[in-house]
Amino acid sequence: MSKIHIYFMPGLAASSSIFEKIKLPEDIFEIHLLDWIMPKKLESLKEYAERMSKLIKHDKAVLIGVSFGGILVQEMAQFLDLRKLIIISSVKSNKELPSRMKIAKTTKAYKLIPTSLLSNVEALTKYAFGTMIKERLKMYKKYLTMHDKDYLDWAIEQVVCWERIIVDENVVHIHGDNDSVFPVQNIKNCINVKLGTHIMIINRYKWFNENLPDIILK
């Protein structure tokens, strides 16, 4: 029996190392990790998704995206013949975005985010106070590797200004009930992970290792 090929797409600014603890039965599944590439100047999300879709080398693959990666894989799906499309800690349309993001779109406040500061995790780590902040920054440094200001400006705008209104009925949505980025009260029709946060792909990886095989094969 040929293996099922699974492609994983990380969240905004994150590297594919967020999936390092995801282990699925190797006799059934083969995992492929995707990473962000630099967007072209004034490139639309659809155009970017078409470029990214060329990295999927197998027909009937499973495409899994986390957070902004979940938004991207939904756009990639229109260029691919997939077995299954799964999003984690993400949204299925702009109606599921939190009100603060909708306000940011209307006011264009997202353009005021100082992404040049976000791009220097090294500097933030040096000035961090308190163990918890230091630990969090250490984690950011490990997993958030896409620091380029042009990428961050582009990516934030794509999330806030995502135009999708109609939900793709084929999307399987896995969401934590403790997600502070995309609060669960805005989310409809999802597989609920109890106490799952926005980074549950990292800190609740055991849940995914146990449940993803059945979700994919269903």
mmCIF file of C-alpha atoms in Angstrom:
data_model
loop_
_atom_site.group_PDB
_atom_site.id
_atom_site.type_symbol
_atom_site.label_atom_id
_atom_site.label_comp_id
_atom_site.label_asym_id
_atom_site.label_seq_id
_atom_site.Cartn_x
_atom_site.Cartn_y
_atom_site.Cartn_z
ATOM 1 C CA MET A 1 0.000 0.000 0.000
ATOM 2 C CA SER A 2 1.389 3.425 -0.929
ATOM 3 C CA LYS A 3 1.853 5.893 1.895
ATOM 4 C CA ILE A 4 -0.326 8.936 2.528
ATOM 5 C CA HIS A 5 1.732 12.090 2.082
ATOM 6 C CA ILE A 6 1.118 14.823 4.662
ATOM 7 C CA TYR A 7 2.369 18.387 4.213
ATOM 8 C CA PHE A 8 2.548 20.654 7.272
ATOM 9 C CA MET A 9 2.522 24.482 7.025
ATOM 10 C CA PRO A 10 3.523 26.510 10.130
ATOM 11 C CA GLY A 11 1.965 29.734 11.437
ATOM 12 C CA LEU A 12 2.913 33.361 10.873
ATOM 13 C CA ALA A 13 6.702 33.850 11.117
ATOM 14 C CA ALA A 14 7.116 30.296 12.440
ATOM 15 C CA SER A 15 9.435 27.643 11.064
ATOM 16 C CA SER A 16 8.495 24.033 10.401
ATOM 17 C CA SER A 17 10.342 23.095 13.624
ATOM 18 C CA ILE A 18 6.984 23.634 15.409
ATOM 19 C CA PHE A 19 6.124 20.149 14.100
ATOM 20 C CA GLU A 20 9.265 18.475 15.472
ATOM 21 C CA LYS A 21 7.327 16.363 17.999
ATOM 22 C CA ILE A 22 4.589 15.256 15.617
ATOM 23 C CA LYS A 23 5.100 11.528 15.062
ATOM 24 C CA LEU A 24 2.674 9.496 12.952
ATOM 25 C CA PRO A 25 2.832 5.783 12.016
ATOM 26 C CA GLU A 26 5.576 5.599 9.385
ATOM 27 C CA ASP A 27 4.095 2.557 7.665
ATOM 28 C CA ILE A 28 1.012 4.632 6.726
ATOM 29 C CA PHE A 29 2.121 8.270 6.553
ATOM 30 C CA GLU A 30 5.034 10.226 5.137
ATOM 31 C CA ILE A 31 5.518 13.732 6.572
ATOM 32 C CA HIS A 32 6.748 16.695 4.514
ATOM 33 C CA LEU A 33 7.471 20.061 6.159
ATOM 34 C CA LEU A 34 6.859 23.372 4.406
ATOM 35 C CA ASP A 35 8.412 26.727 5.305
ATOM 36 C CA TRP A 36 7.559 30.301 4.399
ATOM 37 C CA ILE A 37 9.131 31.797 1.310
ATOM 38 C CA MET A 38 9.478 35.546 0.806
ATOM 39 C CA PRO A 39 6.439 37.185 -0.793
ATOM 40 C CA LYS A 40 7.015 39.251 -3.908
ATOM 41 C CA LYS A 41 6.317 42.971 -3.819
ATOM 42 C CA LEU A 42 2.524 43.594 -3.721
ATOM 43 C CA GLU A 43 1.872 39.851 -4.133
ATOM 44 C CA SER A 44 -1.688 38.815 -3.281
ATOM 45 C CA LEU A 45 -2.391 35.886 -0.959
ATOM 46 C CA LYS A 46 -3.884 33.954 -3.892
ATOM 47 C CA GLU A 47 -0.754 34.504 -5.995
ATOM 48 C CA TYR A 48 1.452 33.486 -3.075
ATOM 49 C CA ALA A 49 -0.703 30.379 -2.488
ATOM 50 C CA GLU A 50 -0.322 29.372 -6.136
ATOM 51 C CA ARG A 51 3.474 29.581 -5.817
ATOM 52 C CA MET A 52 3.420 27.576 -2.564
ATOM 53 C CA SER A 53 1.127 24.930 -4.090
ATOM 54 C CA LYS A 54 3.937 24.002 -6.506
ATOM 55 C CA LEU A 55 5.858 22.640 -3.482
ATOM 56 C CA ILE A 56 3.227 19.893 -3.066
ATOM 57 C CA LYS A 57 4.698 17.041 -5.102
ATOM 58 C CA HIS A 58 2.068 14.337 -4.508
ATOM 59 C CA ASP A 59 -1.529 13.930 -5.698
ATOM 60 C CA LYS A 60 -4.168 13.270 -3.054
ATOM 61 C CA ALA A 61 -1.888 14.629 -0.318
ATOM 62 C CA VAL A 62 -3.099 15.821 3.072
ATOM 63 C CA LEU A 63 -2.449 19.522 3.685
ATOM 64 C CA ILE A 64 -2.328 20.762 7.285
ATOM 65 C CA GLY A 65 -1.852 24.413 8.252
ATOM 66 C CA VAL A 66 -1.520 26.125 11.634
ATOM 67 C CA SER A 67 -2.842 29.659 12.323
ATOM 68 C CA PHE A 68 -1.939 31.884 9.317
ATOM 69 C CA GLY A 69 -0.627 28.684 7.739
ATOM 70 C CA GLY A 70 -4.219 27.429 8.040
ATOM 71 C CA ILE A 71 -5.441 30.438 6.070
ATOM 72 C CA LEU A 72 -2.749 29.862 3.455
ATOM 73 C CA VAL A 73 -3.496 26.149 2.938
ATOM 74 C CA GLN A 74 -7.161 26.984 2.299
ATOM 75 C CA GLU A 75 -6.016 29.269 -0.514
ATOM 76 C CA MET A 76 -3.541 26.646 -1.773
ATOM 77 C CA ALA A 77 -6.301 24.011 -1.921
ATOM 78 C CA GLN A 78 -7.891 25.595 -5.011
ATOM 79 C CA PHE A 79 -4.741 24.719 -6.989
ATOM 80 C CA LEU A 80 -4.442 21.129 -5.707
ATOM 81 C CA ASP A 81 -6.214 17.768 -5.719
ATOM 82 C CA LEU A 82 -6.129 16.939 -2.000
ATOM 83 C CA ARG A 83 -7.143 13.923 0.030
ATOM 84 C CA LYS A 84 -7.849 16.109 3.055
ATOM 85 C CA LEU A 85 -7.472 19.737 4.169
ATOM 86 C CA ILE A 86 -6.935 20.332 7.898
ATOM 87 C CA ILE A 87 -6.481 23.615 9.756
ATOM 88 C CA ILE A 88 -5.300 23.977 13.362
ATOM 89 C CA SER A 89 -5.704 27.071 15.596
ATOM 90 C CA SER A 90 -6.952 29.027 12.591
ATOM 91 C CA VAL A 91 -10.125 30.411 10.948
ATOM 92 C CA LYS A 92 -12.287 29.253 8.023
ATOM 93 C CA SER A 93 -13.462 32.708 6.896
ATOM 94 C CA ASN A 94 -12.999 36.354 7.840
ATOM 95 C CA LYS A 95 -16.230 36.084 9.867
ATOM 96 C CA GLU A 96 -14.321 33.973 12.413
ATOM 97 C CA LEU A 97 -11.647 36.647 12.931
ATOM 98 C CA PRO A 98 -11.809 38.359 16.352
ATOM 99 C CA SER A 99 -13.363 41.829 16.527
ATOM 100 C CA ARG A 100 -9.983 43.485 17.225
ATOM 101 C CA MET A 101 -8.729 42.266 13.838
ATOM 102 C CA LYS A 102 -11.896 43.448 12.095
ATOM 103 C CA ILE A 103 -11.439 46.882 13.695
ATOM 104 C CA ALA A 104 -7.755 46.880 12.694
ATOM 105 C CA LYS A 105 -8.823 46.225 9.095
ATOM 106 C CA THR A 106 -11.351 49.082 9.085
ATOM 107 C CA THR A 107 -8.985 51.575 10.731
ATOM 108 C CA LYS A 108 -5.850 50.209 9.017
ATOM 109 C CA ALA A 109 -4.304 50.076 12.511
ATOM 110 C CA TYR A 110 -2.391 46.932 11.493
ATOM 111 C CA LYS A 111 -0.097 49.212 9.469
ATOM 112 C CA LEU A 112 1.077 50.798 12.736
ATOM 113 C CA ILE A 113 2.481 47.553 14.192
ATOM 114 C CA PRO A 114 6.250 48.092 14.677
ATOM 115 C CA THR A 115 7.309 44.949 12.793
ATOM 116 C CA SER A 116 10.922 46.117 12.763
ATOM 117 C CA LEU A 117 10.934 45.534 16.554
ATOM 118 C CA LEU A 118 9.269 42.141 16.222
ATOM 119 C CA SER A 119 11.947 41.146 13.772
ATOM 120 C CA ASN A 120 14.661 41.406 16.423
ATOM 121 C CA VAL A 121 13.921 38.626 18.905
ATOM 122 C CA GLU A 122 17.612 38.684 19.868
ATOM 123 C CA ALA A 123 17.305 42.241 21.190
ATOM 124 C CA LEU A 124 14.024 41.479 22.962
ATOM 125 C CA THR A 125 15.628 38.492 24.686
ATOM 126 C CA LYS A 126 18.435 40.674 26.066
ATOM 127 C CA TYR A 127 15.973 43.105 27.655
ATOM 128 C CA ALA A 128 13.474 40.538 28.966
ATOM 129 C CA PHE A 129 12.619 40.694 32.653
ATOM 130 C CA GLY A 130 11.293 37.740 34.615
ATOM 131 C CA THR A 131 11.750 34.021 34.048
ATOM 132 C CA MET A 132 8.438 33.474 32.266
ATOM 133 C CA ILE A 133 9.088 36.214 29.698
ATOM 134 C CA LYS A 134 12.624 34.902 29.156
ATOM 135 C CA GLU A 135 11.314 31.368 28.618
ATOM 136 C CA ARG A 136 8.688 32.613 26.190
ATOM 137 C CA LEU A 137 11.241 34.655 24.246
ATOM 138 C CA LYS A 138 13.531 31.624 24.151
ATOM 139 C CA MET A 139 10.674 29.685 22.599
ATOM 140 C CA TYR A 140 9.990 32.513 20.125
ATOM 141 C CA LYS A 141 13.653 32.544 19.165
ATOM 142 C CA LYS A 142 13.557 28.822 18.480
ATOM 143 C CA TYR A 143 10.302 28.653 16.529
ATOM 144 C CA LEU A 144 9.764 32.143 15.053
ATOM 145 C CA THR A 145 12.527 32.328 12.509
ATOM 146 C CA MET A 146 10.961 34.457 9.751
ATOM 147 C CA HIS A 147 12.038 37.903 10.970
ATOM 148 C CA ASP A 148 12.111 39.881 7.730
ATOM 149 C CA LYS A 149 10.147 43.130 8.093
ATOM 150 C CA ASP A 150 8.723 42.946 4.547
ATOM 151 C CA TYR A 151 7.438 39.425 5.221
ATOM 152 C CA LEU A 152 5.920 40.407 8.602
ATOM 153 C CA ASP A 153 4.197 43.493 7.140
ATOM 154 C CA TRP A 154 2.821 41.397 4.281
ATOM 155 C CA ALA A 155 1.719 38.465 6.479
ATOM 156 C CA ILE A 156 -0.089 40.593 9.076
ATOM 157 C CA GLU A 157 -1.972 42.414 6.315
ATOM 158 C CA GLN A 158 -2.993 39.094 4.690
ATOM 159 C CA VAL A 159 -4.496 37.790 7.953
ATOM 160 C CA VAL A 160 -6.349 40.986 8.880
ATOM 161 C CA CYS A 161 -7.599 41.638 5.334
ATOM 162 C CA TRP A 162 -8.415 38.034 4.352
ATOM 163 C CA GLU A 163 -11.355 38.209 1.968
ATOM 164 C CA ARG A 164 -12.834 34.717 2.295
ATOM 165 C CA ILE A 165 -16.507 34.878 3.302
ATOM 166 C CA ILE A 166 -17.769 31.443 2.230
ATOM 167 C CA VAL A 167 -16.395 28.526 4.232
ATOM 168 C CA ASP A 168 -14.906 25.588 2.328
ATOM 169 C CA GLU A 169 -17.054 22.679 3.540
ATOM 170 C CA ASN A 170 -14.156 20.250 3.057
ATOM 171 C CA VAL A 171 -12.019 21.881 5.751
ATOM 172 C CA VAL A 172 -11.470 19.903 8.955
ATOM 173 C CA HIS A 173 -10.926 22.459 11.728
ATOM 174 C CA ILE A 174 -9.116 21.571 14.982
ATOM 175 C CA HIS A 175 -9.270 24.322 17.597
ATOM 176 C CA GLY A 176 -8.380 24.782 21.255
ATOM 177 C CA ASP A 177 -11.010 26.175 23.628
ATOM 178 C CA ASN A 178 -8.332 28.350 25.249
ATOM 179 C CA ASP A 179 -7.029 30.029 22.080
ATOM 180 C CA SER A 180 -6.336 33.699 22.814
ATOM 181 C CA VAL A 181 -5.521 34.690 19.203
ATOM 182 C CA PHE A 182 -8.651 33.251 17.586
ATOM 183 C CA PRO A 183 -11.153 32.881 20.487
ATOM 184 C CA VAL A 184 -13.282 29.748 20.211
ATOM 185 C CA GLN A 185 -16.563 31.679 20.612
ATOM 186 C CA ASN A 186 -16.056 32.991 17.057
ATOM 187 C CA ILE A 187 -15.400 29.509 15.655
ATOM 188 C CA LYS A 188 -18.063 27.201 14.233
ATOM 189 C CA ASN A 189 -17.908 23.486 13.441
ATOM 190 C CA CYS A 190 -14.544 22.461 14.855
ATOM 191 C CA ILE A 191 -12.970 19.523 16.641
ATOM 192 C CA ASN A 192 -12.500 20.983 20.115
ATOM 193 C CA VAL A 193 -9.289 20.388 22.056
ATOM 194 C CA LYS A 194 -9.904 20.918 25.773
ATOM 195 C CA LEU A 195 -7.552 23.530 27.273
ATOM 196 C CA GLY A 196 -5.829 23.849 23.890
ATOM 197 C CA THR A 197 -4.083 27.196 23.353
ATOM 198 C CA HIS A 198 -2.930 28.872 20.162
ATOM 199 C CA ILE A 199 0.405 27.005 20.381
ATOM 200 C CA MET A 200 -1.109 23.600 21.128
ATOM 201 C CA ILE A 201 0.700 22.085 18.132
ATOM 202 C CA ILE A 202 3.826 22.495 20.318
ATOM 203 C CA ASN A 203 2.585 21.934 23.870
ATOM 204 C CA ARG A 204 -0.222 19.452 23.148
ATOM 205 C CA TYR A 205 1.603 17.420 20.516
ATOM 206 C CA LYS A 206 0.592 14.140 22.209
ATOM 207 C CA TRP A 207 -3.066 14.905 21.432
ATOM 208 C CA PHE A 208 -2.184 15.313 17.754
ATOM 209 C CA ASN A 209 -0.035 12.169 17.663
ATOM 210 C CA GLU A 210 -2.956 10.207 19.106
ATOM 211 C CA ASN A 211 -5.789 11.755 17.094
ATOM 212 C CA LEU A 212 -4.434 12.903 13.722
ATOM 213 C CA PRO A 213 -4.215 9.394 12.189
ATOM 214 C CA ASP A 214 -7.959 8.773 12.718
ATOM 215 C CA ILE A 215 -8.881 12.311 11.586
ATOM 216 C CA ILE A 216 -6.877 11.856 8.361
ATOM 217 C CA LEU A 217 -8.185 8.360 7.620
ATOM 218 C CA LYS A 218 -11.832 9.150 8.429
#
